[in-house]
Amino acid sequence: MDDQQKLANFSSLPSAPPLPPPPPSPPPSFSANFSHPHMAAPVDYPRNPCEPQPHSTVAWSSGLCDCCNDISICCLTCWCPCITFGHIAEIVDRGSISCGVSGAIYLSILCLTGCSCLYSCLYRSKMRGQFSLEESPCCDCCVHCLCEQCALCQQYRELQHQGFDMSFGWHGNVERQRRIAARAAAATPPPSVQGMIR
């Protein structure tokens, strides 16, 4: 069979139907938050677990200038801030340093340098971390440098609000809580066990 016959046989085969035209491409869509068409949307990466997670803070139970809520502590702190600080430091340090030692350290710094506020502001920061208190009205250092007595009174009132009896100290409060828990356990009747009825 020569080439002309092959070509004639090939041309006699039925042809396939034509392909439909491709659909038109949709216009590019952009997020409503971006006005510029060439600006890409930000990628929401997962949070790094090594970064500190934000945690909620609570407000102080009383304001910085509410010193008149407890006149006795206000007067004591005005004349002898070392005593008020000693009570605060013993509770915040969970009894590792006694009230007398903390007050003596505070008084020594006050007499030698006059900058006892730099020492007491550390305890405000530590106390805020223990009770998740907000840093207000400004940073701890500024609060103590500008209003040392008011800051100590506020911390003293806050510890009372948290349930501490400041006259007992840390170990006295721990013992008081232990006695309260023991009385509550003794007052609770034991669960009754019903026997099998024959």
PDB file of C-alpha atoms in Angstrom:
ATOM      1  CA  MET A   1       0.000   0.000   0.000  1.00  0.00           C
ATOM      2  CA  ASP A   2       1.548   3.270  -1.037  1.00  0.00           C
ATOM      3  CA  ASP A   3       1.542   6.529   0.891  1.00  0.00           C
ATOM      4  CA  GLN A   4      -1.382   8.040  -1.019  1.00  0.00           C
ATOM      5  CA  GLN A   5      -3.678   5.151  -0.112  1.00  0.00           C
ATOM      6  CA  LYS A   6      -2.661   5.367   3.561  1.00  0.00           C
ATOM      7  CA  LEU A   7      -3.411   9.079   3.521  1.00  0.00           C
ATOM      8  CA  ALA A   8      -6.798   8.463   1.889  1.00  0.00           C
ATOM      9  CA  ASN A   9      -7.707   5.820   4.517  1.00  0.00           C
ATOM     10  CA  PHE A  10      -6.662   8.150   7.361  1.00  0.00           C
ATOM     11  CA  SER A  11      -8.689  11.075   6.025  1.00  0.00           C
ATOM     12  CA  SER A  12     -11.791   8.901   5.734  1.00  0.00           C
ATOM     13  CA  LEU A  13     -11.860   8.179   9.551  1.00  0.00           C
ATOM     14  CA  PRO A  14     -14.554  10.092  11.535  1.00  0.00           C
ATOM     15  CA  SER A  15     -13.154  13.170  13.302  1.00  0.00           C
ATOM     16  CA  ALA A  16     -13.570  13.752  17.046  1.00  0.00           C
ATOM     17  CA  PRO A  17     -15.928  16.506  18.234  1.00  0.00           C
ATOM     18  CA  PRO A  18     -14.212  19.803  19.016  1.00  0.00           C
ATOM     19  CA  LEU A  19     -13.229  20.510  22.660  1.00  0.00           C
ATOM     20  CA  PRO A  20     -15.281  23.135  24.514  1.00  0.00           C
ATOM     21  CA  PRO A  21     -13.510  26.402  25.205  1.00  0.00           C
ATOM     22  CA  PRO A  22     -11.927  26.720  28.679  1.00  0.00           C
ATOM     23  CA  PRO A  23     -14.046  28.578  31.280  1.00  0.00           C
ATOM     24  CA  PRO A  24     -13.018  32.142  31.950  1.00  0.00           C
ATOM     25  CA  SER A  25     -10.733  32.537  34.968  1.00  0.00           C
ATOM     26  CA  PRO A  26     -12.429  34.242  37.953  1.00  0.00           C
ATOM     27  CA  PRO A  27     -11.167  37.665  38.966  1.00  0.00           C
ATOM     28  CA  PRO A  28      -8.646  37.629  41.812  1.00  0.00           C
ATOM     29  CA  SER A  29     -10.292  37.967  45.207  1.00  0.00           C
ATOM     30  CA  PHE A  30      -8.640  39.772  48.066  1.00  0.00           C
ATOM     31  CA  SER A  31      -9.449  39.898  51.743  1.00  0.00           C
ATOM     32  CA  ALA A  32     -11.644  42.748  52.881  1.00  0.00           C
ATOM     33  CA  ASN A  33      -8.985  43.767  55.380  1.00  0.00           C
ATOM     34  CA  PHE A  34      -6.496  44.662  52.646  1.00  0.00           C
ATOM     35  CA  SER A  35      -7.114  47.548  50.297  1.00  0.00           C
ATOM     36  CA  HIS A  36      -4.018  47.122  48.164  1.00  0.00           C
ATOM     37  CA  PRO A  37      -4.452  44.304  45.561  1.00  0.00           C
ATOM     38  CA  HIS A  38      -0.782  43.280  45.719  1.00  0.00           C
ATOM     39  CA  MET A  39      -0.603  43.028  49.506  1.00  0.00           C
ATOM     40  CA  ALA A  40      -0.661  39.452  50.742  1.00  0.00           C
ATOM     41  CA  ALA A  41      -2.699  38.439  53.777  1.00  0.00           C
ATOM     42  CA  PRO A  42      -0.657  37.760  56.924  1.00  0.00           C
ATOM     43  CA  VAL A  43      -0.075  34.185  57.900  1.00  0.00           C
ATOM     44  CA  ASP A  44      -1.444  33.175  61.310  1.00  0.00           C
ATOM     45  CA  TYR A  45       1.451  31.171  62.713  1.00  0.00           C
ATOM     46  CA  PRO A  46       0.862  29.052  65.821  1.00  0.00           C
ATOM     47  CA  ARG A  47       2.023  30.494  69.149  1.00  0.00           C
ATOM     48  CA  ASN A  48       5.494  29.527  70.281  1.00  0.00           C
ATOM     49  CA  PRO A  49       5.108  27.372  73.424  1.00  0.00           C
ATOM     50  CA  CYS A  50       8.399  28.736  74.779  1.00  0.00           C
ATOM     51  CA  GLU A  51       7.030  32.296  74.916  1.00  0.00           C
ATOM     52  CA  PRO A  52       5.328  33.336  78.157  1.00  0.00           C
ATOM     53  CA  GLN A  53       1.580  33.077  77.793  1.00  0.00           C
ATOM     54  CA  PRO A  54      -0.533  36.094  78.702  1.00  0.00           C
ATOM     55  CA  HIS A  55      -2.459  35.612  81.895  1.00  0.00           C
ATOM     56  CA  SER A  56      -5.311  37.588  83.351  1.00  0.00           C
ATOM     57  CA  THR A  57      -4.697  39.879  86.293  1.00  0.00           C
ATOM     58  CA  VAL A  58      -7.098  41.089  88.943  1.00  0.00           C
ATOM     59  CA  ALA A  59      -7.472  44.530  90.423  1.00  0.00           C
ATOM     60  CA  TRP A  60      -6.294  45.424  93.922  1.00  0.00           C
ATOM     61  CA  SER A  61      -8.998  45.220  96.584  1.00  0.00           C
ATOM     62  CA  SER A  62      -8.351  48.851  97.530  1.00  0.00           C
ATOM     63  CA  GLY A  63      -6.811  51.831  95.813  1.00  0.00           C
ATOM     64  CA  LEU A  64      -3.378  53.279  96.414  1.00  0.00           C
ATOM     65  CA  CYS A  65      -4.813  56.376  98.119  1.00  0.00           C
ATOM     66  CA  ASP A  66      -7.358  54.535 100.287  1.00  0.00           C
ATOM     67  CA  CYS A  67      -5.160  54.820 103.356  1.00  0.00           C
ATOM     68  CA  CYS A  68      -8.051  56.130 105.472  1.00  0.00           C
ATOM     69  CA  ASN A  69      -9.795  52.746 105.160  1.00  0.00           C
ATOM     70  CA  ASP A  70      -7.551  51.584 108.032  1.00  0.00           C
ATOM     71  CA  ILE A  71      -6.451  54.527 110.164  1.00  0.00           C
ATOM     72  CA  SER A  72      -4.351  52.437 112.557  1.00  0.00           C
ATOM     73  CA  ILE A  73      -2.192  50.967 109.776  1.00  0.00           C
ATOM     74  CA  CYS A  74      -1.960  54.385 108.132  1.00  0.00           C
ATOM     75  CA  CYS A  75      -0.586  55.959 111.322  1.00  0.00           C
ATOM     76  CA  LEU A  76       1.758  53.027 112.005  1.00  0.00           C
ATOM     77  CA  THR A  77       3.157  53.140 108.470  1.00  0.00           C
ATOM     78  CA  CYS A  78       3.558  56.917 108.583  1.00  0.00           C
ATOM     79  CA  TRP A  79       5.708  56.780 111.723  1.00  0.00           C
ATOM     80  CA  CYS A  80       7.301  53.305 111.506  1.00  0.00           C
ATOM     81  CA  PRO A  81       7.159  51.953 107.943  1.00  0.00           C
ATOM     82  CA  CYS A  82       9.691  49.265 108.881  1.00  0.00           C
ATOM     83  CA  ILE A  83       7.073  47.511 111.054  1.00  0.00           C
ATOM     84  CA  THR A  84       4.466  47.456 108.290  1.00  0.00           C
ATOM     85  CA  PHE A  85       7.059  46.273 105.793  1.00  0.00           C
ATOM     86  CA  GLY A  86       8.196  43.515 108.158  1.00  0.00           C
ATOM     87  CA  HIS A  87       4.661  42.109 108.404  1.00  0.00           C
ATOM     88  CA  ILE A  88       4.278  42.239 104.616  1.00  0.00           C
ATOM     89  CA  ALA A  89       7.657  40.657 103.897  1.00  0.00           C
ATOM     90  CA  GLU A  90       7.080  37.739 106.270  1.00  0.00           C
ATOM     91  CA  ILE A  91       3.843  36.786 104.501  1.00  0.00           C
ATOM     92  CA  VAL A  92       5.236  37.331 101.003  1.00  0.00           C
ATOM     93  CA  ASP A  93       8.384  35.317 101.829  1.00  0.00           C
ATOM     94  CA  ARG A  94       6.184  32.563 103.328  1.00  0.00           C
ATOM     95  CA  GLY A  95       7.957  32.684 106.662  1.00  0.00           C
ATOM     96  CA  SER A  96      11.499  32.177 105.339  1.00  0.00           C
ATOM     97  CA  ILE A  97      12.485  35.535 106.915  1.00  0.00           C
ATOM     98  CA  SER A  98      10.797  36.731 110.084  1.00  0.00           C
ATOM     99  CA  CYS A  99       9.010  40.021 110.510  1.00  0.00           C
ATOM    100  CA  GLY A 100      11.743  41.413 112.789  1.00  0.00           C
ATOM    101  CA  VAL A 101      14.597  40.582 110.427  1.00  0.00           C
ATOM    102  CA  SER A 102      12.794  42.041 107.405  1.00  0.00           C
ATOM    103  CA  GLY A 103      11.948  45.205 109.335  1.00  0.00           C
ATOM    104  CA  ALA A 104      15.560  45.545 110.513  1.00  0.00           C
ATOM    105  CA  ILE A 105      16.869  45.217 106.949  1.00  0.00           C
ATOM    106  CA  TYR A 106      14.391  47.845 105.788  1.00  0.00           C
ATOM    107  CA  LEU A 107      15.372  50.235 108.608  1.00  0.00           C
ATOM    108  CA  SER A 108      19.098  49.726 107.929  1.00  0.00           C
ATOM    109  CA  ILE A 109      18.693  50.560 104.241  1.00  0.00           C
ATOM    110  CA  LEU A 110      16.553  53.571 105.138  1.00  0.00           C
ATOM    111  CA  CYS A 111      19.104  54.935 107.615  1.00  0.00           C
ATOM    112  CA  LEU A 112      22.172  54.262 105.462  1.00  0.00           C
ATOM    113  CA  THR A 113      20.963  55.226 102.002  1.00  0.00           C
ATOM    114  CA  GLY A 114      17.469  56.659 102.354  1.00  0.00           C
ATOM    115  CA  CYS A 115      16.398  54.447  99.402  1.00  0.00           C
ATOM    116  CA  SER A 116      14.444  51.744 101.198  1.00  0.00           C
ATOM    117  CA  CYS A 117      11.791  52.093  98.491  1.00  0.00           C
ATOM    118  CA  LEU A 118      14.083  50.253  96.066  1.00  0.00           C
ATOM    119  CA  TYR A 119      14.046  47.300  98.463  1.00  0.00           C
ATOM    120  CA  SER A 120      10.328  47.369  99.239  1.00  0.00           C
ATOM    121  CA  CYS A 121       9.301  47.589  95.562  1.00  0.00           C
ATOM    122  CA  LEU A 122      10.785  44.119  95.037  1.00  0.00           C
ATOM    123  CA  TYR A 123       8.251  42.736  97.483  1.00  0.00           C
ATOM    124  CA  ARG A 124       5.421  44.513  95.694  1.00  0.00           C
ATOM    125  CA  SER A 125       6.452  42.789  92.460  1.00  0.00           C
ATOM    126  CA  LYS A 126       6.729  39.443  94.216  1.00  0.00           C
ATOM    127  CA  MET A 127       3.337  39.894  95.856  1.00  0.00           C
ATOM    128  CA  ARG A 128       1.705  40.816  92.553  1.00  0.00           C
ATOM    129  CA  GLY A 129       3.069  37.614  91.039  1.00  0.00           C
ATOM    130  CA  GLN A 130       1.687  35.493  93.877  1.00  0.00           C
ATOM    131  CA  PHE A 131      -1.846  36.908  93.718  1.00  0.00           C
ATOM    132  CA  SER A 132      -1.937  37.886  89.984  1.00  0.00           C
ATOM    133  CA  LEU A 133      -2.474  41.555  90.792  1.00  0.00           C
ATOM    134  CA  GLU A 134      -2.306  44.177  88.089  1.00  0.00           C
ATOM    135  CA  GLU A 135       0.584  46.617  87.898  1.00  0.00           C
ATOM    136  CA  SER A 136      -1.223  49.839  88.663  1.00  0.00           C
ATOM    137  CA  PRO A 137      -1.295  52.803  88.683  1.00  0.00           C
ATOM    138  CA  CYS A 138       2.259  52.568  87.293  1.00  0.00           C
ATOM    139  CA  CYS A 139       5.338  50.360  87.649  1.00  0.00           C
ATOM    140  CA  ASP A 140       6.208  49.049  91.102  1.00  0.00           C
ATOM    141  CA  CYS A 141       9.408  51.063  91.410  1.00  0.00           C
ATOM    142  CA  CYS A 142       7.634  54.359  90.672  1.00  0.00           C
ATOM    143  CA  VAL A 143       4.808  53.546  93.081  1.00  0.00           C
ATOM    144  CA  HIS A 144       7.238  52.992  95.960  1.00  0.00           C
ATOM    145  CA  CYS A 145       9.550  55.857  95.087  1.00  0.00           C
ATOM    146  CA  LEU A 146       6.681  58.366  94.898  1.00  0.00           C
ATOM    147  CA  CYS A 147       4.264  56.990  97.519  1.00  0.00           C
ATOM    148  CA  GLU A 148       6.161  54.606  99.789  1.00  0.00           C
ATOM    149  CA  GLN A 149       3.779  54.756 102.762  1.00  0.00           C
ATOM    150  CA  CYS A 150       0.668  54.539 100.572  1.00  0.00           C
ATOM    151  CA  ALA A 151       2.088  51.518  98.752  1.00  0.00           C
ATOM    152  CA  LEU A 152       2.884  49.705 102.003  1.00  0.00           C
ATOM    153  CA  CYS A 153      -0.609  50.409 103.354  1.00  0.00           C
ATOM    154  CA  GLN A 154      -2.172  49.097 100.148  1.00  0.00           C
ATOM    155  CA  GLN A 155      -0.142  45.878 100.305  1.00  0.00           C
ATOM    156  CA  TYR A 156      -1.025  45.403 103.977  1.00  0.00           C
ATOM    157  CA  ARG A 157      -4.750  45.827 103.242  1.00  0.00           C
ATOM    158  CA  GLU A 158      -4.505  43.463 100.264  1.00  0.00           C
ATOM    159  CA  LEU A 159      -2.988  40.697 102.381  1.00  0.00           C
ATOM    160  CA  GLN A 160      -5.791  41.163 104.902  1.00  0.00           C
ATOM    161  CA  HIS A 161      -8.275  40.923 102.031  1.00  0.00           C
ATOM    162  CA  GLN A 162      -6.619  37.667 100.946  1.00  0.00           C
ATOM    163  CA  GLY A 163      -7.466  36.214 104.375  1.00  0.00           C
ATOM    164  CA  PHE A 164      -4.256  36.717 106.346  1.00  0.00           C
ATOM    165  CA  ASP A 165      -4.272  37.879 109.955  1.00  0.00           C
ATOM    166  CA  MET A 166      -1.196  40.096 109.894  1.00  0.00           C
ATOM    167  CA  SER A 167      -0.676  39.928 113.651  1.00  0.00           C
ATOM    168  CA  PHE A 168      -0.133  36.150 113.480  1.00  0.00           C
ATOM    169  CA  GLY A 169       2.671  36.124 110.919  1.00  0.00           C
ATOM    170  CA  TRP A 170       3.105  33.396 108.320  1.00  0.00           C
ATOM    171  CA  HIS A 171       3.451  30.416 110.670  1.00  0.00           C
ATOM    172  CA  GLY A 172       0.527  31.580 112.802  1.00  0.00           C
ATOM    173  CA  ASN A 173      -1.683  31.824 109.721  1.00  0.00           C
ATOM    174  CA  VAL A 174      -0.619  28.350 108.580  1.00  0.00           C
ATOM    175  CA  GLU A 175      -1.469  26.933 112.003  1.00  0.00           C
ATOM    176  CA  ARG A 176      -4.799  28.761 112.026  1.00  0.00           C
ATOM    177  CA  GLN A 177      -5.709  27.318 108.608  1.00  0.00           C
ATOM    178  CA  ARG A 178      -4.725  23.857 109.820  1.00  0.00           C
ATOM    179  CA  ARG A 179      -7.018  24.141 112.854  1.00  0.00           C
ATOM    180  CA  ILE A 180      -9.889  25.423 110.708  1.00  0.00           C
ATOM    181  CA  ALA A 181      -9.453  22.497 108.304  1.00  0.00           C
ATOM    182  CA  ALA A 182      -9.313  20.017 111.220  1.00  0.00           C
ATOM    183  CA  ARG A 183     -12.521  21.426 112.737  1.00  0.00           C
ATOM    184  CA  ALA A 184     -14.263  21.291 109.363  1.00  0.00           C
ATOM    185  CA  ALA A 185     -13.202  17.670 108.904  1.00  0.00           C
ATOM    186  CA  ALA A 186     -14.396  16.758 112.411  1.00  0.00           C
ATOM    187  CA  ALA A 187     -17.759  18.453 111.874  1.00  0.00           C
ATOM    188  CA  THR A 188     -18.401  16.547 108.655  1.00  0.00           C
ATOM    189  CA  PRO A 189     -20.205  13.261 109.484  1.00  0.00           C
ATOM    190  CA  PRO A 190     -18.704  10.118 107.976  1.00  0.00           C
ATOM    191  CA  PRO A 191     -20.602   8.655 105.046  1.00  0.00           C
ATOM    192  CA  SER A 192     -23.117   6.035 106.168  1.00  0.00           C
ATOM    193  CA  VAL A 193     -22.620   2.584 104.704  1.00  0.00           C
ATOM    194  CA  GLN A 194     -25.854   0.657 104.362  1.00  0.00           C
ATOM    195  CA  GLY A 195     -25.522  -3.071 104.854  1.00  0.00           C
ATOM    196  CA  MET A 196     -27.189  -5.672 102.745  1.00  0.00           C
ATOM    197  CA  ILE A 197     -30.730  -6.453 103.836  1.00  0.00           C
ATOM    198  CA  ARG A 198     -31.592 -10.118 103.778  1.00  0.00           C
TER     199      ARG A 198
END
